[in-house]
Coordinates of C-alpha atoms and ligand atoms in Angstrom, one line a residue:
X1 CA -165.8 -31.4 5.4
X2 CA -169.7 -32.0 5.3
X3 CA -171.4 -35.3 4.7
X4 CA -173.7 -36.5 1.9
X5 CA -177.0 -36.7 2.3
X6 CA -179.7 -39.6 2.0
X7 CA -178.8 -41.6 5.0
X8 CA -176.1 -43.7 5.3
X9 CA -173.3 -41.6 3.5
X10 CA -171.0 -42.8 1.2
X11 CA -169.3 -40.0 0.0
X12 CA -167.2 -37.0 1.8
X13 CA -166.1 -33.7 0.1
X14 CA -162.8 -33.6 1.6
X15 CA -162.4 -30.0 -0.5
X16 CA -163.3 -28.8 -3.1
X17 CA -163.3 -31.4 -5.8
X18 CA -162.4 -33.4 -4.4
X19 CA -164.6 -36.5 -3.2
X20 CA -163.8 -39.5 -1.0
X21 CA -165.7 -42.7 -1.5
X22 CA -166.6 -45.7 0.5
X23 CA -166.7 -49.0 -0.8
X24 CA -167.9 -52.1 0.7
X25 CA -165.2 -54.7 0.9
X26 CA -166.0 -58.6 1.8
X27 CA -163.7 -58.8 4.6
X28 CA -161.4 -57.2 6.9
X29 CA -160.9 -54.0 7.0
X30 CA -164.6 -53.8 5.7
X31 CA -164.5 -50.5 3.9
X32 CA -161.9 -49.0 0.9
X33 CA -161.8 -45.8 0.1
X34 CA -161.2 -44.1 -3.3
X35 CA -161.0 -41.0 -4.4
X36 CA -162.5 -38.8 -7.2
X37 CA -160.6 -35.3 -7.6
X38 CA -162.2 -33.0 -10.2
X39 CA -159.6 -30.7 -12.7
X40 CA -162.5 -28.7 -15.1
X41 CA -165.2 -31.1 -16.4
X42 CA -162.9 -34.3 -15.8
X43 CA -162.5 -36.2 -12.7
X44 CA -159.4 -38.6 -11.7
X45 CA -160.1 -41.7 -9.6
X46 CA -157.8 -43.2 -7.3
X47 CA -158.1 -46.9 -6.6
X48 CA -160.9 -48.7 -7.8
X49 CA -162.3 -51.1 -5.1
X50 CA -162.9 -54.8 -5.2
X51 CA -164.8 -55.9 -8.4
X52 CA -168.3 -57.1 -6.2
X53 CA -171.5 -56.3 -7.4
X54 CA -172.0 -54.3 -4.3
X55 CA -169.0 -52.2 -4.6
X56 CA -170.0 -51.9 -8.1
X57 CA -173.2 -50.5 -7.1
X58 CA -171.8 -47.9 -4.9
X59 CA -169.7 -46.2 -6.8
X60 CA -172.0 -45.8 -9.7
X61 CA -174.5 -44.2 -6.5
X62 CA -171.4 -42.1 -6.0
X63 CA -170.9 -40.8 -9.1
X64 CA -174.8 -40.5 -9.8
X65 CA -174.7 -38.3 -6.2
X66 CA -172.0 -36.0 -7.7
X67 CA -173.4 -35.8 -10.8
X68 CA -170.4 -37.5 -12.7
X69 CA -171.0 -39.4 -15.8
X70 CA -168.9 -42.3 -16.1
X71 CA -167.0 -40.8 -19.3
X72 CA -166.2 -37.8 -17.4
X73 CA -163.6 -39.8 -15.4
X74 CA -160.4 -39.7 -17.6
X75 CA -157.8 -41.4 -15.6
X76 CA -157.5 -43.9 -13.0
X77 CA -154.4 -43.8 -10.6
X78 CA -153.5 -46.8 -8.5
X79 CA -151.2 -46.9 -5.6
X80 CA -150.3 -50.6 -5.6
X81 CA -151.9 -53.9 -7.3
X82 CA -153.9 -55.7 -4.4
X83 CA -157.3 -56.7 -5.0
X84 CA -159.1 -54.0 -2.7
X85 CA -157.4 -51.2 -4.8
X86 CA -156.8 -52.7 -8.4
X87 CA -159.6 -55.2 -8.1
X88 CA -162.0 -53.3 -10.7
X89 CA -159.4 -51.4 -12.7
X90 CA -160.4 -53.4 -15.9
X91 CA -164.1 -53.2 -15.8
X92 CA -163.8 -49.4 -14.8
X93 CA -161.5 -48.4 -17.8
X94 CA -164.1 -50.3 -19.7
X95 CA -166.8 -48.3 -18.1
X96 CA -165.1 -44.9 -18.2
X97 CA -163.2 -45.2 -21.4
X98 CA -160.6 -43.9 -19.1
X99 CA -156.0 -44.4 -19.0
X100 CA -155.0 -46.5 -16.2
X101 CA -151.7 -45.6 -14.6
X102 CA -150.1 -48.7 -12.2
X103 CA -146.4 -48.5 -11.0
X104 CA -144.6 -51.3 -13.2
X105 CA -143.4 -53.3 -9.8
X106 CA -147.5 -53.6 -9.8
X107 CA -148.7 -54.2 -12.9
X108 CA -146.4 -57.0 -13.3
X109 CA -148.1 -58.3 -9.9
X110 CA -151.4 -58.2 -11.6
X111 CA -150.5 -60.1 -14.2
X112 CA -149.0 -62.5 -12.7
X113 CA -152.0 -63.2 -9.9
X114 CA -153.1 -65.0 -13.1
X115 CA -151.0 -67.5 -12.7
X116 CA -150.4 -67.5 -9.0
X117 CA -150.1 -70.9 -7.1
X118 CA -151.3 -71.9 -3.7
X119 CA -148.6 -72.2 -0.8
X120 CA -145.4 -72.9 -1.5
X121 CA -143.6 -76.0 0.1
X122 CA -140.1 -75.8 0.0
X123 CA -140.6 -72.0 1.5
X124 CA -142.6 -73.1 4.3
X125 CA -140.2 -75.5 5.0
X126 CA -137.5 -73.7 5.0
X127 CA -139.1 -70.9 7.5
X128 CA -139.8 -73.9 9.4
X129 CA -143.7 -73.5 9.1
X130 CA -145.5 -77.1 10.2
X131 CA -147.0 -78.4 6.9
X132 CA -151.3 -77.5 6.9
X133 CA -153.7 -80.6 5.5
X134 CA -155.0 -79.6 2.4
X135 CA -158.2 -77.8 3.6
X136 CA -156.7 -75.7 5.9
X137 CA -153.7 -74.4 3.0
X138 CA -154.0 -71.1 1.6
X139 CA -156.1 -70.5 -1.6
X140 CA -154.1 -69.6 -4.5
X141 CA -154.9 -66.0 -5.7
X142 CA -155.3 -67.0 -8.9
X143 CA -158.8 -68.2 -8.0
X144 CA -160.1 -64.7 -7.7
X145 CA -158.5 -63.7 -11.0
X146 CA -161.0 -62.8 -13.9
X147 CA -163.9 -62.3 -10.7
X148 CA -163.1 -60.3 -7.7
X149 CA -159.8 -59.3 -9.4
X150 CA -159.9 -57.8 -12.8
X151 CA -157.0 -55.7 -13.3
X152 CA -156.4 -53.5 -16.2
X153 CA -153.3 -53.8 -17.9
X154 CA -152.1 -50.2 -17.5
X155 CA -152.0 -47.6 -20.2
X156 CA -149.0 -45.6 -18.9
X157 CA -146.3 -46.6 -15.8
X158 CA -146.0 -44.2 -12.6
X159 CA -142.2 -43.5 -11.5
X160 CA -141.2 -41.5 -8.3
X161 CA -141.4 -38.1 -9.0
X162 CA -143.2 -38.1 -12.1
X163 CA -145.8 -35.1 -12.6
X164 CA -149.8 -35.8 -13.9
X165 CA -151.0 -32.8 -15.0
X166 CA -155.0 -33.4 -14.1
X167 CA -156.2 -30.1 -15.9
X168 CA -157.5 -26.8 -14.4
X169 CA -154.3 -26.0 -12.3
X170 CA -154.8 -29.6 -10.4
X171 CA -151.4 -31.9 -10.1
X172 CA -150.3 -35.3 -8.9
X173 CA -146.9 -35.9 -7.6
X174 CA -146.3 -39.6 -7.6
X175 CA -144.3 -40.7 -4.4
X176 CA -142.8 -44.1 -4.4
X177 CA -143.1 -45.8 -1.2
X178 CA -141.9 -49.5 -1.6
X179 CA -142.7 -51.1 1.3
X180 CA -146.1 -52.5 1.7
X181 CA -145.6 -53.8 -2.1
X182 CA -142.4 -53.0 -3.9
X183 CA -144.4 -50.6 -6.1
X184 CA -146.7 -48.9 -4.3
X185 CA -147.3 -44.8 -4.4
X186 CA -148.8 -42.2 -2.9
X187 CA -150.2 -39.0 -4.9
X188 CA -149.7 -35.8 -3.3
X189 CA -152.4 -33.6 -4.9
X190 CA -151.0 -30.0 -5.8
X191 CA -151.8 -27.3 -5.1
X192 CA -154.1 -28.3 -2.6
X193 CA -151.4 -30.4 -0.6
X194 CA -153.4 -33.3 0.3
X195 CA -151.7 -36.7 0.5
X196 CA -153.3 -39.8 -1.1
X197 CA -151.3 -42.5 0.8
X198 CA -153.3 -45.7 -0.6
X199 CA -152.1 -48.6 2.2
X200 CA -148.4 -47.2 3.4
X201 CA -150.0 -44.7 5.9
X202 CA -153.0 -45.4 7.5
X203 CA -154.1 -43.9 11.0
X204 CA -155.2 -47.0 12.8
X205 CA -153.4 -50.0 11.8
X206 CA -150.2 -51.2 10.3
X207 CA -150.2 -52.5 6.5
X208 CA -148.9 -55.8 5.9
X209 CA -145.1 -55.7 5.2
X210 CA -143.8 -59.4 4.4
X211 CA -140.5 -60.9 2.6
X212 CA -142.1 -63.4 -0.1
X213 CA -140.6 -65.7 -2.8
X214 CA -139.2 -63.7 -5.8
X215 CA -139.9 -60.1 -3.8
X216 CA -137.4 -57.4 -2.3
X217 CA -135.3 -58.5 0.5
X218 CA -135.6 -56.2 3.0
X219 CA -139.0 -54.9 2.6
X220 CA -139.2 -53.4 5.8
X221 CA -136.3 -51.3 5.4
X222 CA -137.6 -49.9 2.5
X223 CA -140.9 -49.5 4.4
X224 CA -138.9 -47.4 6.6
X225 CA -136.9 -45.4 4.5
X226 CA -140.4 -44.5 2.7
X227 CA -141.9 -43.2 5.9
X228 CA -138.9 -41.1 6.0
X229 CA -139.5 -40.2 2.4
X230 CA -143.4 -38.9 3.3
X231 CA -142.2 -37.2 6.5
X232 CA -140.1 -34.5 4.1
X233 CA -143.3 -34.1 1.9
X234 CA -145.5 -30.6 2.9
X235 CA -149.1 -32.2 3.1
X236 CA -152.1 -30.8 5.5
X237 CA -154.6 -33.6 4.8
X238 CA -153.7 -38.0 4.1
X239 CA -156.3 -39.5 2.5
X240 CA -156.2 -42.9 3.3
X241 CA -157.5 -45.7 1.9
X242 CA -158.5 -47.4 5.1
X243 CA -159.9 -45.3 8.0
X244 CA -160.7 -41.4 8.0
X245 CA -158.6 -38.9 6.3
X246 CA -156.7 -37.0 9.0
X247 CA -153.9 -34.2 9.5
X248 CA -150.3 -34.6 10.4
X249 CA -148.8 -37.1 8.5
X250 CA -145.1 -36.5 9.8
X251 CA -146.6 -37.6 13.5
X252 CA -148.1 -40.8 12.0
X253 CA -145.0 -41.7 10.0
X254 CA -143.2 -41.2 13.1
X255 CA -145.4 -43.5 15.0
X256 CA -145.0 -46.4 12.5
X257 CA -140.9 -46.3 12.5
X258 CA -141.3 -46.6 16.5
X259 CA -143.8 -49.4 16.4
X260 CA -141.3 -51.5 14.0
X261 CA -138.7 -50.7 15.8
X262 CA -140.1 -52.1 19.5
X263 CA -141.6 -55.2 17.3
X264 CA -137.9 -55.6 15.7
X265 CA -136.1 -54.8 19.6
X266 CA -138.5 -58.2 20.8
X267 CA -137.7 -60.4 17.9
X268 CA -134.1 -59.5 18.6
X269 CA -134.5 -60.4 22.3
X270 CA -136.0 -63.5 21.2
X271 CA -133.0 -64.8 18.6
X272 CA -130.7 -63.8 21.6
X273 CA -131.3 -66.9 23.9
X274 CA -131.1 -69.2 20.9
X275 CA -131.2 -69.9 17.2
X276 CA -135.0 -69.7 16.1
X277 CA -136.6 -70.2 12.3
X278 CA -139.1 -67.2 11.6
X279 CA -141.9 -69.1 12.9
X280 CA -141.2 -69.7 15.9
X281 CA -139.9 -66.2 16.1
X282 CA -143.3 -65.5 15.2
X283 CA -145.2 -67.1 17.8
X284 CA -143.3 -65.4 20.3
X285 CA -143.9 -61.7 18.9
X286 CA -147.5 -62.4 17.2
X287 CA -150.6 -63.0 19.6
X288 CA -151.5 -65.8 16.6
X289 CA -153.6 -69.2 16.5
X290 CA -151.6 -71.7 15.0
X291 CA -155.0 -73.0 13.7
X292 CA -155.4 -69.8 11.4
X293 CA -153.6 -70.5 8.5
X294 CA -153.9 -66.6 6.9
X295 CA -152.1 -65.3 10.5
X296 CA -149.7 -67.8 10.5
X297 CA -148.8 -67.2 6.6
X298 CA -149.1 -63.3 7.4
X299 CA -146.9 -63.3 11.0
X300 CA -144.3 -65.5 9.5
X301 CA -143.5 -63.4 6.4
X302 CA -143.5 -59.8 8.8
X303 CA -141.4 -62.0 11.0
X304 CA -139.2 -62.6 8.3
X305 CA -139.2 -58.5 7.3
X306 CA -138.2 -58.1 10.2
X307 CA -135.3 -60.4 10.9
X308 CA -133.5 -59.7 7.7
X309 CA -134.3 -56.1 8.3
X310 CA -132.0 -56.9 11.9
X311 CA -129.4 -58.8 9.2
X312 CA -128.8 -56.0 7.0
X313 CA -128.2 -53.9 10.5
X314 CA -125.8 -56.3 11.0
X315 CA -127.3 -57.0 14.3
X316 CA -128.4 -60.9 13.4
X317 CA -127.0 -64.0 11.9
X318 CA -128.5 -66.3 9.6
X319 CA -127.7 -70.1 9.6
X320 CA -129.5 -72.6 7.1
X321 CA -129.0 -76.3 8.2
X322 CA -131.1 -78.8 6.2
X323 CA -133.1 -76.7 4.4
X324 CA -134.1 -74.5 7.4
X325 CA -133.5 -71.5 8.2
X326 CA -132.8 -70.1 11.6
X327 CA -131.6 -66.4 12.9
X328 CA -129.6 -65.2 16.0
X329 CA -128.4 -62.1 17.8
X330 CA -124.7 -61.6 16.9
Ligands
ZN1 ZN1 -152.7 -53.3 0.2

């Protein structure tokens, strides 16, 4: 691996042809990678960053660095719909000319984000979260539609195990790894064997996994059976799309099963002395202010992945009683 040049660098050969990039992001985790893997004279991006004038800017610097015209990029791949990784896809097909490829679990998320609405009521209720005044609610996402988020609607669908020929010997193999969104993928790049794992394998923190209105069920078991799913693929390097690329993704996957499983062994402990709703489940497991609205929303739904994750186990009951839910250890 060797670092660009000219100061700060944001660019990384990872092999080959194959280029990581790093784009600014307006909040937390700060920094989204993508990817640009050359096949001959084309190149094939994956994810496309958030569409801000400054991440804009660097990638263009990127491509300028590598000496890639826009045109030259022919196809953009995205592992799941969210804004950090979709965000530009419209104004970069526009830019490039090039087909967008989306997992259809995704690209209907896109298109709905259009007509997203802010919280949802009789859901809080029900998980027994305390009603927010109006300033403090969650933004609907359909505010950054059309600005920050600018999706493409996609030119061709992924499916698991599908195979993009990218030219010059170069491959993807899409994985499906529902989980973190009920679409997502990774892109195992043959023959080189490296693992584009977008959000469902990243070496420092956990992705978000959350049971939401009209979405799977049991996220989190699907979450799980995906890590299974990456452990049997033969990969020597993950590129991430948060964090540095790194080897060993079999002892990574292993370490996010375990750390679900000792979140999912306190939850249990917690709906053994009595009946809870998810929130207050939540508190307990979740180091969270009650004043921040975005970790309460966020704990309450990975609360909730969890608990009927321990329901389709068979290992906890779920009671509703006026509109409210509440879980406990059978
Ligand atoms: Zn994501």
């Amino acid at each position: 691996m060797s670092d660009s040049g000219q100061g700060a660098a944001k660019t990384r050969e990872l092999a080959d042809g194959v280029v990581q990039v790093f784009l600014p992001l307006p909040f937390k985790p700060t920094i989204v990678n993508v990817y640009l893997v050359r096949a001959g004279s084309t190149w094939t991006l994956v994810d496309t960053g958030m569409h801000t004038g400054d991440s804009r800017r660097t990638f263009q610097a990127a491509l300028a660095e590598h000496g890639i015209a826009p045109t030259d990029v022919t196809r953009i791949v995205c592992t799941h719909h969210h804004i950090d990784h979709y965000g530009t896809s419209g104004p970069y097909r526009e830019l490039t000319h090039a087909q967008v490829l989306l997992h259809p679990l995704e690209a209907e998320k896109a298109a709905a984000t259009a007509t997203a609405t802010g919280e949802n009521d009789a859901w809080n209720a029900r998980l027994g979260i305390p009603a927010a005044p109006t300033e403090k609610r969650m933004p609907s996402p359909s505010l950054a539609f059309g600005t920050l988020y600018v999706p493409a609607i996609p030119d061709a669908l992924l499916a698991d195990g599908d195979e993009i020929p990218l030219g010059d010997g170069r491959r993807f193999e899409v994985v499906w790894t529902p989980g973190h969104t009920a679409g997502h993928c990774c892109l195992l790049l043959q023959p080189d064997g490296i693992l584009f794992v977008g959000d469902h394998l990243l070496p420092k923190i956990t992705p978000h996994v959350g049971v939401y209105p009209n979405g799977p069920e049991n996220p989190l078991g699907d979450f799980l059976h995906s890590h299974e799913k990456v452990k049997r693929l033969d990969a020597h390097l993950v590129g991430p799309a948060h964090g540095g690329a790194y080897e060993d993704h079999r002892r990574r996957a292993s370490q996010l099963i375990d750390f679900h499983r000792v979140r999912k062994m306190t939850m249990l402990d917690a709906i053994r002395r009595r009946p809870l709703t998810p929130y207050e489940v939540a508190l307990e497991a979740f180091a969270i202010g009650t004043d921040n609205r975005f970790q309460v929303m966020a704990a309450t739904s990975e609360t909730l992945a969890h608990l009927e994750l321990l329901r389709f186990e068979g290992r906890a009951l779920k009671a509703e009683e006026h509109g409210v839910v509440r879980y406990r250890a059978r």
